[in-house]
Amino acid sequence: MGLRNLLGVALAFALVASGPTPAQASAPVTPPGTPQVAGTQFLSAATVDLAWMPAATGTNPIAAYEVYARRPGWNYPDQLLTTTTSAWVFVPIGGLRPATTYQLYVRARDTSGLPGPASAPVTIATLPSDIVPGPPVATDATATTATVSWRPPAVAIERIAGYDLIVPPATPTQPIQIRTSTGPSTTSAQLTGLRPGTTYTFIVVARYTDGTPRSAPSARGTVTTAPSVPPSPPSDLTVTTLTPTSATLSWTASAPGDFPISRYYTYVNGGALGVPNPGPDVRTVTFAVSPGSTYEVYVRAVDQAGIYSAPSETFTFTAPGQ
């Protein structure tokens, strides 16, 4: 082979050897894991509360959980009932038909839109609408009280043993709280001890004398109390007595808002002072200090409805040395 041919072969080999490297195969994308249904509560004519364990995260973060329903024996697509970011809390599921059997399941979907496997289905049978009371409705609400009423179920009154007004638990580990109970002919309740400017969620459960079914819960209802004027901030904060090891703090009383002052809370360097909180007629506290240390203190008032004032102005002082 001549020199010219040898140079041509070498050049061709060099071009092949220096060509682009084949692309590496991308890593497979893992979808979210399978949620596990943790339980149901308060099955009604058209609603049920459903809770599930969080799914394991795949390649991408979980964006949402989707709750689906299928009706056994029906050749229709499964129905998407709700989409939520919640997990391990009871999620109210609506859009169901009375006296109907459903299989509910949950699947996670990640931020790329990739769905994970469906959970094992849970079977429910909604109640007939005639045995379910109406949701509680606020007929009168103040800052700390509210009257709620509900529509009785369309059954003979002799079948009703009474009603329970219930605060639904948020998670499967929380207990059910019965706020009040009434007799069979009472379909309203007066609530006291509420916090101003707060929304409460309730359901009504009808208790039946025949026990079949044992009870029938209403859909959820909410009650929002009226806002309240808070106390004014304490004023004229000062240290009246100061030694290397103790300081006595005093202030001028707050002006009450809508409710009388209950007590004062004192704070030092951003945390609680660590002394008993004085009542409304005591406006001084004594607490331990360290020689040469600097302290920032302030005070807040709280009224009998549990509403706090804004903080007083911060007072700064340094304990004298020994």
C-alpha atoms as a PDB file:
ATOM      1  CA  MET A   1       0.000   0.000   0.000  1.00  0.00           C
ATOM      2  CA  GLY A   2       1.388   3.428  -0.933  1.00  0.00           C
ATOM      3  CA  LEU A   3       2.090   6.244   1.497  1.00  0.00           C
ATOM      4  CA  ARG A   4      -0.903   8.225   0.220  1.00  0.00           C
ATOM      5  CA  ASN A   5      -3.242   5.267   0.917  1.00  0.00           C
ATOM      6  CA  LEU A   6      -1.785   4.744   4.406  1.00  0.00           C
ATOM      7  CA  LEU A   7      -2.388   8.419   5.267  1.00  0.00           C
ATOM      8  CA  GLY A   8      -6.008   8.159   4.043  1.00  0.00           C
ATOM      9  CA  VAL A   9      -6.708   5.109   6.220  1.00  0.00           C
ATOM     10  CA  ALA A  10      -5.174   6.761   9.275  1.00  0.00           C
ATOM     11  CA  LEU A  11      -7.223   9.912   8.752  1.00  0.00           C
ATOM     12  CA  ALA A  12     -10.459   7.930   8.410  1.00  0.00           C
ATOM     13  CA  PHE A  13      -9.684   5.984  11.614  1.00  0.00           C
ATOM     14  CA  ALA A  14      -8.997   9.199  13.491  1.00  0.00           C
ATOM     15  CA  LEU A  15     -12.298  10.723  12.399  1.00  0.00           C
ATOM     16  CA  VAL A  16     -14.223   7.634  13.560  1.00  0.00           C
ATOM     17  CA  ALA A  17     -12.381   7.507  16.886  1.00  0.00           C
ATOM     18  CA  SER A  18     -13.010  11.201  17.628  1.00  0.00           C
ATOM     19  CA  GLY A  19     -16.733  11.135  16.728  1.00  0.00           C
ATOM     20  CA  PRO A  20     -19.507  11.878  19.261  1.00  0.00           C
ATOM     21  CA  THR A  21     -19.957   9.441  22.189  1.00  0.00           C
ATOM     22  CA  PRO A  22     -23.308   7.606  22.133  1.00  0.00           C
ATOM     23  CA  ALA A  23     -25.826   9.213  24.520  1.00  0.00           C
ATOM     24  CA  GLN A  24     -26.197   7.554  27.913  1.00  0.00           C
ATOM     25  CA  ALA A  25     -29.608   6.077  28.655  1.00  0.00           C
ATOM     26  CA  SER A  26     -31.591   8.322  31.038  1.00  0.00           C
ATOM     27  CA  ALA A  27     -32.547   6.958  34.459  1.00  0.00           C
ATOM     28  CA  PRO A  28     -36.103   5.550  34.644  1.00  0.00           C
ATOM     29  CA  VAL A  29     -38.744   7.825  36.172  1.00  0.00           C
ATOM     30  CA  THR A  30     -40.333   6.341  39.284  1.00  0.00           C
ATOM     31  CA  PRO A  31     -44.006   7.198  39.914  1.00  0.00           C
ATOM     32  CA  PRO A  32     -45.406   7.928  43.376  1.00  0.00           C
ATOM     33  CA  GLY A  33     -46.141   4.986  45.642  1.00  0.00           C
ATOM     34  CA  THR A  34     -49.520   3.577  46.614  1.00  0.00           C
ATOM     35  CA  PRO A  35     -51.572   5.427  49.249  1.00  0.00           C
ATOM     36  CA  GLN A  36     -53.145   3.307  51.970  1.00  0.00           C
ATOM     37  CA  VAL A  37     -56.694   4.138  53.021  1.00  0.00           C
ATOM     38  CA  ALA A  38     -56.708   4.673  56.794  1.00  0.00           C
ATOM     39  CA  GLY A  39     -60.455   4.786  57.370  1.00  0.00           C
ATOM     40  CA  THR A  40     -63.784   6.505  56.920  1.00  0.00           C
ATOM     41  CA  GLN A  41     -66.120   8.340  59.277  1.00  0.00           C
ATOM     42  CA  PHE A  42     -69.515  10.035  59.260  1.00  0.00           C
ATOM     43  CA  LEU A  43     -71.052   8.323  56.264  1.00  0.00           C
ATOM     44  CA  SER A  44     -74.104  10.330  55.223  1.00  0.00           C
ATOM     45  CA  ALA A  45     -76.553  10.342  52.322  1.00  0.00           C
ATOM     46  CA  ALA A  46     -74.193  12.177  49.968  1.00  0.00           C
ATOM     47  CA  THR A  47     -70.883  12.575  51.844  1.00  0.00           C
ATOM     48  CA  VAL A  48     -68.240  10.621  53.729  1.00  0.00           C
ATOM     49  CA  ASP A  49     -64.960  11.553  55.414  1.00  0.00           C
ATOM     50  CA  LEU A  50     -61.992   9.596  54.015  1.00  0.00           C
ATOM     51  CA  ALA A  51     -58.401   9.476  55.313  1.00  0.00           C
ATOM     52  CA  TRP A  52     -55.312   7.815  53.845  1.00  0.00           C
ATOM     53  CA  MET A  53     -51.618   7.406  54.594  1.00  0.00           C
ATOM     54  CA  PRO A  54     -49.199   9.497  52.487  1.00  0.00           C
ATOM     55  CA  ALA A  55     -47.755   7.772  49.432  1.00  0.00           C
ATOM     56  CA  ALA A  56     -44.012   7.307  49.020  1.00  0.00           C
ATOM     57  CA  THR A  57     -42.396   9.927  46.808  1.00  0.00           C
ATOM     58  CA  GLY A  58     -41.038   8.786  43.442  1.00  0.00           C
ATOM     59  CA  THR A  59     -38.639  10.678  41.207  1.00  0.00           C
ATOM     60  CA  ASN A  60     -40.679  13.884  41.497  1.00  0.00           C
ATOM     61  CA  PRO A  61     -42.532  15.370  44.489  1.00  0.00           C
ATOM     62  CA  ILE A  62     -46.194  14.524  44.974  1.00  0.00           C
ATOM     63  CA  ALA A  63     -48.417  17.337  43.708  1.00  0.00           C
ATOM     64  CA  ALA A  64     -51.848  16.053  44.749  1.00  0.00           C
ATOM     65  CA  TYR A  65     -54.003  13.113  45.727  1.00  0.00           C
ATOM     66  CA  GLU A  66     -57.056  12.185  43.672  1.00  0.00           C
ATOM     67  CA  VAL A  67     -60.089  10.390  45.107  1.00  0.00           C
ATOM     68  CA  TYR A  68     -62.123   8.298  42.682  1.00  0.00           C
ATOM     69  CA  ALA A  69     -65.404   6.400  42.984  1.00  0.00           C
ATOM     70  CA  ARG A  70     -66.710   3.450  41.021  1.00  0.00           C
ATOM     71  CA  ARG A  71     -70.132   1.870  41.300  1.00  0.00           C
ATOM     72  CA  PRO A  72     -69.940  -1.924  41.244  1.00  0.00           C
ATOM     73  CA  GLY A  73     -71.786  -3.402  38.282  1.00  0.00           C
ATOM     74  CA  TRP A  74     -71.884  -0.140  36.322  1.00  0.00           C
ATOM     75  CA  ASN A  75     -69.989   0.102  33.043  1.00  0.00           C
ATOM     76  CA  TYR A  76     -69.143   3.774  33.399  1.00  0.00           C
ATOM     77  CA  PRO A  77     -65.767   5.475  33.858  1.00  0.00           C
ATOM     78  CA  ASP A  78     -64.655   5.953  37.435  1.00  0.00           C
ATOM     79  CA  GLN A  79     -65.674   9.369  38.826  1.00  0.00           C
ATOM     80  CA  LEU A  80     -63.061  11.819  40.102  1.00  0.00           C
ATOM     81  CA  LEU A  81     -64.611  13.156  43.314  1.00  0.00           C
ATOM     82  CA  THR A  82     -61.942  15.490  44.641  1.00  0.00           C
ATOM     83  CA  THR A  83     -58.303  16.543  44.318  1.00  0.00           C
ATOM     84  CA  THR A  84     -56.384  17.595  47.418  1.00  0.00           C
ATOM     85  CA  THR A  85     -52.878  18.005  48.777  1.00  0.00           C
ATOM     86  CA  SER A  86     -53.929  16.559  52.147  1.00  0.00           C
ATOM     87  CA  ALA A  87     -52.936  13.181  53.567  1.00  0.00           C
ATOM     88  CA  TRP A  88     -53.459  11.582  56.972  1.00  0.00           C
ATOM     89  CA  VAL A  89     -56.422  13.869  57.630  1.00  0.00           C
ATOM     90  CA  PHE A  90     -60.108  13.239  57.082  1.00  0.00           C
ATOM     91  CA  VAL A  91     -61.098  14.805  53.761  1.00  0.00           C
ATOM     92  CA  PRO A  92     -64.834  15.419  53.227  1.00  0.00           C
ATOM     93  CA  ILE A  93     -65.880  13.634  50.037  1.00  0.00           C
ATOM     94  CA  GLY A  94     -69.091  14.843  48.395  1.00  0.00           C
ATOM     95  CA  GLY A  95     -70.957  14.262  45.167  1.00  0.00           C
ATOM     96  CA  LEU A  96     -72.359  10.859  46.172  1.00  0.00           C
ATOM     97  CA  ARG A  97     -75.903   9.629  45.631  1.00  0.00           C
ATOM     98  CA  PRO A  98     -78.125   8.523  48.528  1.00  0.00           C
ATOM     99  CA  ALA A  99     -78.628   4.803  49.162  1.00  0.00           C
ATOM    100  CA  THR A 100     -75.853   3.832  46.742  1.00  0.00           C
ATOM    101  CA  THR A 101     -72.868   1.506  47.041  1.00  0.00           C
ATOM    102  CA  TYR A 102     -69.470   2.867  45.995  1.00  0.00           C
ATOM    103  CA  GLN A 103     -65.878   1.720  45.943  1.00  0.00           C
ATOM    104  CA  LEU A 104     -63.553   4.620  46.754  1.00  0.00           C
ATOM    105  CA  TYR A 105     -59.836   4.635  46.027  1.00  0.00           C
ATOM    106  CA  VAL A 106     -56.988   7.145  46.107  1.00  0.00           C
ATOM    107  CA  ARG A 107     -53.967   7.663  43.875  1.00  0.00           C
ATOM    108  CA  ALA A 108     -51.097  10.146  44.064  1.00  0.00           C
ATOM    109  CA  ARG A 109     -49.973  12.258  41.120  1.00  0.00           C
ATOM    110  CA  ASP A 110     -46.544  13.906  40.970  1.00  0.00           C
ATOM    111  CA  THR A 111     -45.511  17.346  39.748  1.00  0.00           C
ATOM    112  CA  SER A 112     -44.876  16.008  36.232  1.00  0.00           C
ATOM    113  CA  GLY A 113     -48.429  14.646  36.020  1.00  0.00           C
ATOM    114  CA  LEU A 114     -47.364  11.000  36.447  1.00  0.00           C
ATOM    115  CA  PRO A 115     -49.918   9.034  38.522  1.00  0.00           C
ATOM    116  CA  GLY A 116     -49.059   6.296  40.958  1.00  0.00           C
ATOM    117  CA  PRO A 117     -50.958   3.048  41.581  1.00  0.00           C
ATOM    118  CA  ALA A 118     -54.439   3.181  43.037  1.00  0.00           C
ATOM    119  CA  SER A 119     -54.988   2.264  46.670  1.00  0.00           C
ATOM    120  CA  ALA A 120     -57.032  -0.757  47.609  1.00  0.00           C
ATOM    121  CA  PRO A 121     -60.700   0.286  47.337  1.00  0.00           C
ATOM    122  CA  VAL A 122     -62.902   0.810  50.362  1.00  0.00           C
ATOM    123  CA  THR A 123     -66.584  -0.026  49.941  1.00  0.00           C
ATOM    124  CA  ILE A 124     -69.271   2.266  51.355  1.00  0.00           C
ATOM    125  CA  ALA A 125     -73.047   2.391  51.069  1.00  0.00           C
ATOM    126  CA  THR A 126     -74.532   5.862  51.459  1.00  0.00           C
ATOM    127  CA  LEU A 127     -77.629   6.245  53.607  1.00  0.00           C
ATOM    128  CA  PRO A 128     -81.165   6.952  52.417  1.00  0.00           C
ATOM    129  CA  SER A 129     -81.732  10.701  52.402  1.00  0.00           C
ATOM    130  CA  ASP A 130     -84.874  10.504  54.527  1.00  0.00           C
ATOM    131  CA  ILE A 131     -82.999   9.358  57.664  1.00  0.00           C
ATOM    132  CA  VAL A 132     -80.284  12.067  57.493  1.00  0.00           C
ATOM    133  CA  PRO A 133     -80.715  15.412  59.306  1.00  0.00           C
ATOM    134  CA  GLY A 134     -79.803  18.671  57.634  1.00  0.00           C
ATOM    135  CA  PRO A 135     -76.412  20.278  58.358  1.00  0.00           C
ATOM    136  CA  PRO A 136     -76.134  22.645  61.355  1.00  0.00           C
ATOM    137  CA  VAL A 137     -76.692  26.285  60.446  1.00  0.00           C
ATOM    138  CA  ALA A 138     -75.832  29.284  62.621  1.00  0.00           C
ATOM    139  CA  THR A 139     -79.000  31.238  63.368  1.00  0.00           C
ATOM    140  CA  ASP A 140     -77.317  33.681  65.757  1.00  0.00           C
ATOM    141  CA  ALA A 141     -73.648  34.232  66.571  1.00  0.00           C
ATOM    142  CA  THR A 142     -71.862  36.645  68.872  1.00  0.00           C
ATOM    143  CA  ALA A 143     -68.154  36.811  69.692  1.00  0.00           C
ATOM    144  CA  THR A 144     -68.342  33.885  72.159  1.00  0.00           C
ATOM    145  CA  THR A 145     -71.741  32.235  71.613  1.00  0.00           C
ATOM    146  CA  ALA A 146     -73.787  30.830  68.759  1.00  0.00           C
ATOM    147  CA  THR A 147     -77.139  29.188  68.235  1.00  0.00           C
ATOM    148  CA  VAL A 148     -77.190  26.430  65.636  1.00  0.00           C
ATOM    149  CA  SER A 149     -80.195  24.605  64.272  1.00  0.00           C
ATOM    150  CA  TRP A 150     -80.752  21.766  61.837  1.00  0.00           C
ATOM    151  CA  ARG A 151     -83.526  20.162  59.836  1.00  0.00           C
ATOM    152  CA  PRO A 152     -84.805  16.886  61.330  1.00  0.00           C
ATOM    153  CA  PRO A 153     -84.789  13.761  59.172  1.00  0.00           C
ATOM    154  CA  ALA A 154     -88.005  12.859  57.402  1.00  0.00           C
ATOM    155  CA  VAL A 155     -88.939  10.029  59.758  1.00  0.00           C
ATOM    156  CA  ALA A 156     -91.527   9.633  62.486  1.00  0.00           C
ATOM    157  CA  ILE A 157     -90.396  11.395  65.646  1.00  0.00           C
ATOM    158  CA  GLU A 158     -90.874   8.238  67.690  1.00  0.00           C
ATOM    159  CA  ARG A 159     -87.965   6.708  65.768  1.00  0.00           C
ATOM    160  CA  ILE A 160     -85.590   9.447  66.952  1.00  0.00           C
ATOM    161  CA  ALA A 161     -83.888   9.044  70.324  1.00  0.00           C
ATOM    162  CA  GLY A 162     -82.065  12.389  70.121  1.00  0.00           C
ATOM    163  CA  TYR A 163     -79.299  14.342  68.418  1.00  0.00           C
ATOM    164  CA  ASP A 164     -75.569  14.828  69.010  1.00  0.00           C
ATOM    165  CA  LEU A 165     -73.750  17.938  67.795  1.00  0.00           C
ATOM    166  CA  ILE A 166     -70.224  16.716  67.011  1.00  0.00           C
ATOM    167  CA  VAL A 167     -66.863  18.322  66.234  1.00  0.00           C
ATOM    168  CA  PRO A 168     -65.397  16.018  63.540  1.00  0.00           C
ATOM    169  CA  PRO A 169     -61.849  14.826  64.301  1.00  0.00           C
ATOM    170  CA  ALA A 170     -59.257  15.962  61.791  1.00  0.00           C
ATOM    171  CA  THR A 171     -57.184  12.748  61.798  1.00  0.00           C
ATOM    172  CA  PRO A 172     -57.873   9.065  62.495  1.00  0.00           C
ATOM    173  CA  THR A 173     -56.067   9.300  65.845  1.00  0.00           C
ATOM    174  CA  GLN A 174     -58.164  12.142  67.254  1.00  0.00           C
ATOM    175  CA  PRO A 175     -61.241  11.331  69.358  1.00  0.00           C
ATOM    176  CA  ILE A 176     -64.749  12.343  68.372  1.00  0.00           C
ATOM    177  CA  GLN A 177     -65.903  15.300  70.455  1.00  0.00           C
ATOM    178  CA  ILE A 178     -69.619  15.564  71.239  1.00  0.00           C
ATOM    179  CA  ARG A 179     -70.243  19.257  71.865  1.00  0.00           C
ATOM    180  CA  THR A 180     -73.818  18.854  73.072  1.00  0.00           C
ATOM    181  CA  SER A 181     -76.751  16.428  72.960  1.00  0.00           C
ATOM    182  CA  THR A 182     -80.467  17.127  72.696  1.00  0.00           C
ATOM    183  CA  GLY A 183     -83.709  15.199  72.917  1.00  0.00           C
ATOM    184  CA  PRO A 184     -85.750  13.932  69.967  1.00  0.00           C
ATOM    185  CA  SER A 185     -87.857  17.085  69.586  1.00  0.00           C
ATOM    186  CA  THR A 186     -85.038  19.646  69.969  1.00  0.00           C
ATOM    187  CA  THR A 187     -83.288  20.604  66.719  1.00  0.00           C
ATOM    188  CA  SER A 188     -81.162  23.516  67.932  1.00  0.00           C
ATOM    189  CA  ALA A 189     -78.402  24.100  70.468  1.00  0.00           C
ATOM    190  CA  GLN A 190     -76.899  27.105  72.233  1.00  0.00           C
ATOM    191  CA  LEU A 191     -73.073  27.065  72.207  1.00  0.00           C
ATOM    192  CA  THR A 192     -70.986  29.050  74.679  1.00  0.00           C
ATOM    193  CA  GLY A 193     -67.288  29.508  75.375  1.00  0.00           C
ATOM    194  CA  LEU A 194     -66.370  30.061  71.718  1.00  0.00           C
ATOM    195  CA  ARG A 195     -63.447  32.203  70.594  1.00  0.00           C
ATOM    196  CA  PRO A 196     -64.150  35.476  68.787  1.00  0.00           C
ATOM    197  CA  GLY A 197     -63.507  35.614  65.044  1.00  0.00           C
ATOM    198  CA  THR A 198     -63.195  31.825  64.757  1.00  0.00           C
ATOM    199  CA  THR A 199     -64.823  29.334  62.377  1.00  0.00           C
ATOM    200  CA  TYR A 200     -66.036  26.040  63.840  1.00  0.00           C
ATOM    201  CA  THR A 201     -67.132  22.943  61.926  1.00  0.00           C
ATOM    202  CA  PHE A 202     -69.903  20.671  63.217  1.00  0.00           C
ATOM    203  CA  ILE A 203     -72.062  17.772  62.107  1.00  0.00           C
ATOM    204  CA  VAL A 204     -75.346  16.560  63.562  1.00  0.00           C
ATOM    205  CA  VAL A 205     -75.900  12.877  64.272  1.00  0.00           C
ATOM    206  CA  ALA A 206     -79.433  11.586  64.728  1.00  0.00           C
ATOM    207  CA  ARG A 207     -79.678   8.703  67.200  1.00  0.00           C
ATOM    208  CA  TYR A 208     -82.461   6.244  66.400  1.00  0.00           C
ATOM    209  CA  THR A 209     -84.455   4.124  68.810  1.00  0.00           C
ATOM    210  CA  ASP A 210     -84.458   1.020  66.610  1.00  0.00           C
ATOM    211  CA  GLY A 211     -80.698   1.027  65.987  1.00  0.00           C
ATOM    212  CA  THR A 212     -81.071   0.338  62.239  1.00  0.00           C
ATOM    213  CA  PRO A 213     -79.063   2.252  61.305  1.00  0.00           C
ATOM    214  CA  ARG A 214     -77.711   3.230  64.705  1.00  0.00           C
ATOM    215  CA  SER A 215     -77.116   6.845  63.664  1.00  0.00           C
ATOM    216  CA  ALA A 216     -77.158   9.117  60.631  1.00  0.00           C
ATOM    217  CA  PRO A 217     -74.779  12.069  60.335  1.00  0.00           C
ATOM    218  CA  SER A 218     -75.539  15.274  58.501  1.00  0.00           C
ATOM    219  CA  ALA A 219     -73.223  17.021  56.096  1.00  0.00           C
ATOM    220  CA  ARG A 220     -70.796  19.491  57.670  1.00  0.00           C
ATOM    221  CA  GLY A 221     -71.866  22.957  58.699  1.00  0.00           C
ATOM    222  CA  THR A 222     -69.781  25.888  59.864  1.00  0.00           C
ATOM    223  CA  VAL A 223     -70.269  28.567  62.491  1.00  0.00           C
ATOM    224  CA  THR A 224     -68.180  31.764  62.481  1.00  0.00           C
ATOM    225  CA  THR A 225     -68.204  33.922  65.595  1.00  0.00           C
ATOM    226  CA  ALA A 226     -68.101  37.697  65.453  1.00  0.00           C
ATOM    227  CA  PRO A 227     -64.732  39.435  65.820  1.00  0.00           C
ATOM    228  CA  SER A 228     -63.898  41.120  69.102  1.00  0.00           C
ATOM    229  CA  VAL A 229     -62.127  44.365  70.032  1.00  0.00           C
ATOM    230  CA  PRO A 230     -58.941  43.356  71.895  1.00  0.00           C
ATOM    231  CA  PRO A 231     -57.578  45.110  74.989  1.00  0.00           C
ATOM    232  CA  SER A 232     -55.204  48.000  74.468  1.00  0.00           C
ATOM    233  CA  PRO A 233     -51.483  47.315  74.969  1.00  0.00           C
ATOM    234  CA  PRO A 234     -50.131  47.899  78.487  1.00  0.00           C
ATOM    235  CA  SER A 235     -48.223  51.175  78.735  1.00  0.00           C
ATOM    236  CA  ASP A 236     -45.574  52.984  80.818  1.00  0.00           C
ATOM    237  CA  LEU A 237     -43.472  49.853  81.193  1.00  0.00           C
ATOM    238  CA  THR A 238     -40.548  50.432  83.552  1.00  0.00           C
ATOM    239  CA  VAL A 239     -38.273  48.739  86.086  1.00  0.00           C
ATOM    240  CA  THR A 240     -38.999  50.237  89.501  1.00  0.00           C
ATOM    241  CA  THR A 241     -36.459  48.225  91.529  1.00  0.00           C
ATOM    242  CA  LEU A 242     -33.225  46.792  90.139  1.00  0.00           C
ATOM    243  CA  THR A 243     -30.475  44.866  91.923  1.00  0.00           C
ATOM    244  CA  PRO A 244     -27.672  42.630  90.571  1.00  0.00           C
ATOM    245  CA  THR A 245     -29.953  39.577  91.035  1.00  0.00           C
ATOM    246  CA  SER A 246     -33.564  40.785  90.713  1.00  0.00           C
ATOM    247  CA  ALA A 247     -35.744  43.267  88.871  1.00  0.00           C
ATOM    248  CA  THR A 248     -39.260  44.514  89.548  1.00  0.00           C
ATOM    249  CA  LEU A 249     -41.265  45.366  86.422  1.00  0.00           C
ATOM    250  CA  SER A 250     -44.384  47.536  86.512  1.00  0.00           C
ATOM    251  CA  TRP A 251     -46.826  48.979  83.933  1.00  0.00           C
ATOM    252  CA  THR A 252     -50.086  50.880  83.505  1.00  0.00           C
ATOM    253  CA  ALA A 253     -53.254  48.830  83.026  1.00  0.00           C
ATOM    254  CA  SER A 254     -54.667  48.040  79.604  1.00  0.00           C
ATOM    255  CA  ALA A 255     -58.047  49.421  78.598  1.00  0.00           C
ATOM    256  CA  PRO A 256     -60.513  46.523  78.117  1.00  0.00           C
ATOM    257  CA  GLY A 257     -61.941  45.820  74.677  1.00  0.00           C
ATOM    258  CA  ASP A 258     -65.218  43.933  74.415  1.00  0.00           C
ATOM    259  CA  PHE A 259     -64.392  41.788  77.458  1.00  0.00           C
ATOM    260  CA  PRO A 260     -62.798  42.420  80.864  1.00  0.00           C
ATOM    261  CA  ILE A 261     -59.069  41.870  81.344  1.00  0.00           C
ATOM    262  CA  SER A 262     -58.260  38.369  82.604  1.00  0.00           C
ATOM    263  CA  ARG A 263     -54.498  38.626  83.270  1.00  0.00           C
ATOM    264  CA  TYR A 264     -51.167  39.918  81.996  1.00  0.00           C
ATOM    265  CA  TYR A 265     -48.408  37.894  80.318  1.00  0.00           C
ATOM    266  CA  THR A 266     -44.799  39.035  80.694  1.00  0.00           C
ATOM    267  CA  TYR A 267     -41.939  38.247  78.334  1.00  0.00           C
ATOM    268  CA  VAL A 268     -38.154  38.626  78.447  1.00  0.00           C
ATOM    269  CA  ASN A 269     -35.757  38.398  75.493  1.00  0.00           C
ATOM    270  CA  GLY A 270     -38.544  36.992  73.295  1.00  0.00           C
ATOM    271  CA  GLY A 271     -39.661  34.227  75.676  1.00  0.00           C
ATOM    272  CA  ALA A 272     -41.971  33.829  78.654  1.00  0.00           C
ATOM    273  CA  LEU A 273     -40.675  35.461  81.819  1.00  0.00           C
ATOM    274  CA  GLY A 274     -41.135  32.275  83.841  1.00  0.00           C
ATOM    275  CA  VAL A 275     -43.122  33.834  86.695  1.00  0.00           C
ATOM    276  CA  PRO A 276     -46.843  33.540  87.545  1.00  0.00           C
ATOM    277  CA  ASN A 277     -48.968  35.687  85.257  1.00  0.00           C
ATOM    278  CA  PRO A 278     -50.603  38.408  87.372  1.00  0.00           C
ATOM    279  CA  GLY A 279     -54.350  38.985  87.418  1.00  0.00           C
ATOM    280  CA  PRO A 280     -56.094  42.137  86.191  1.00  0.00           C
ATOM    281  CA  ASP A 281     -55.540  44.082  89.420  1.00  0.00           C
ATOM    282  CA  VAL A 282     -51.802  43.312  89.717  1.00  0.00           C
ATOM    283  CA  ARG A 283     -49.496  45.183  87.396  1.00  0.00           C
ATOM    284  CA  THR A 284     -46.056  44.313  88.695  1.00  0.00           C
ATOM    285  CA  VAL A 285     -43.756  41.268  88.721  1.00  0.00           C
ATOM    286  CA  THR A 286     -40.362  40.539  90.242  1.00  0.00           C
ATOM    287  CA  PHE A 287     -37.969  38.143  88.517  1.00  0.00           C
ATOM    288  CA  ALA A 288     -34.370  36.958  88.759  1.00  0.00           C
ATOM    289  CA  VAL A 289     -31.580  38.530  86.689  1.00  0.00           C
ATOM    290  CA  SER A 290     -27.845  37.976  86.331  1.00  0.00           C
ATOM    291  CA  PRO A 291     -25.337  40.730  87.194  1.00  0.00           C
ATOM    292  CA  GLY A 292     -24.209  42.673  84.128  1.00  0.00           C
ATOM    293  CA  SER A 293     -26.758  41.031  81.782  1.00  0.00           C
ATOM    294  CA  THR A 294     -29.037  42.998  79.440  1.00  0.00           C
ATOM    295  CA  TYR A 295     -32.770  42.269  79.193  1.00  0.00           C
ATOM    296  CA  GLU A 296     -35.579  43.274  76.832  1.00  0.00           C
ATOM    297  CA  VAL A 297     -39.022  42.940  78.438  1.00  0.00           C
ATOM    298  CA  TYR A 298     -42.592  43.567  77.320  1.00  0.00           C
ATOM    299  CA  VAL A 299     -46.134  42.779  78.501  1.00  0.00           C
ATOM    300  CA  ARG A 300     -49.417  41.730  76.862  1.00  0.00           C
ATOM    301  CA  ALA A 301     -52.941  41.709  78.282  1.00  0.00           C
ATOM    302  CA  VAL A 302     -55.426  38.913  77.606  1.00  0.00           C
ATOM    303  CA  ASP A 303     -59.175  39.247  78.165  1.00  0.00           C
ATOM    304  CA  GLN A 304     -61.768  36.766  79.393  1.00  0.00           C
ATOM    305  CA  ALA A 305     -62.478  35.648  75.812  1.00  0.00           C
ATOM    306  CA  GLY A 306     -58.816  34.699  75.327  1.00  0.00           C
ATOM    307  CA  ILE A 307     -58.044  37.661  73.053  1.00  0.00           C
ATOM    308  CA  TYR A 308     -54.542  39.134  73.435  1.00  0.00           C
ATOM    309  CA  SER A 309     -53.599  42.766  73.206  1.00  0.00           C
ATOM    310  CA  ALA A 310     -50.717  43.958  71.081  1.00  0.00           C
ATOM    311  CA  PRO A 311     -47.405  43.922  72.969  1.00  0.00           C
ATOM    312  CA  SER A 312     -46.427  46.910  75.048  1.00  0.00           C
ATOM    313  CA  GLU A 313     -43.370  48.869  74.059  1.00  0.00           C
ATOM    314  CA  THR A 314     -40.192  46.945  74.821  1.00  0.00           C
ATOM    315  CA  PHE A 315     -38.184  48.155  77.823  1.00  0.00           C
ATOM    316  CA  THR A 316     -34.444  47.424  77.829  1.00  0.00           C
ATOM    317  CA  PHE A 317     -32.236  47.466  80.920  1.00  0.00           C
ATOM    318  CA  THR A 318     -28.938  46.062  82.199  1.00  0.00           C
ATOM    319  CA  ALA A 319     -28.567  44.553  85.647  1.00  0.00           C
ATOM    320  CA  PRO A 320     -25.773  46.162  87.691  1.00  0.00           C
ATOM    321  CA  GLY A 321     -22.644  44.174  88.438  1.00  0.00           C
ATOM    322  CA  GLN A 322     -21.901  42.710  91.831  1.00  0.00           C
END
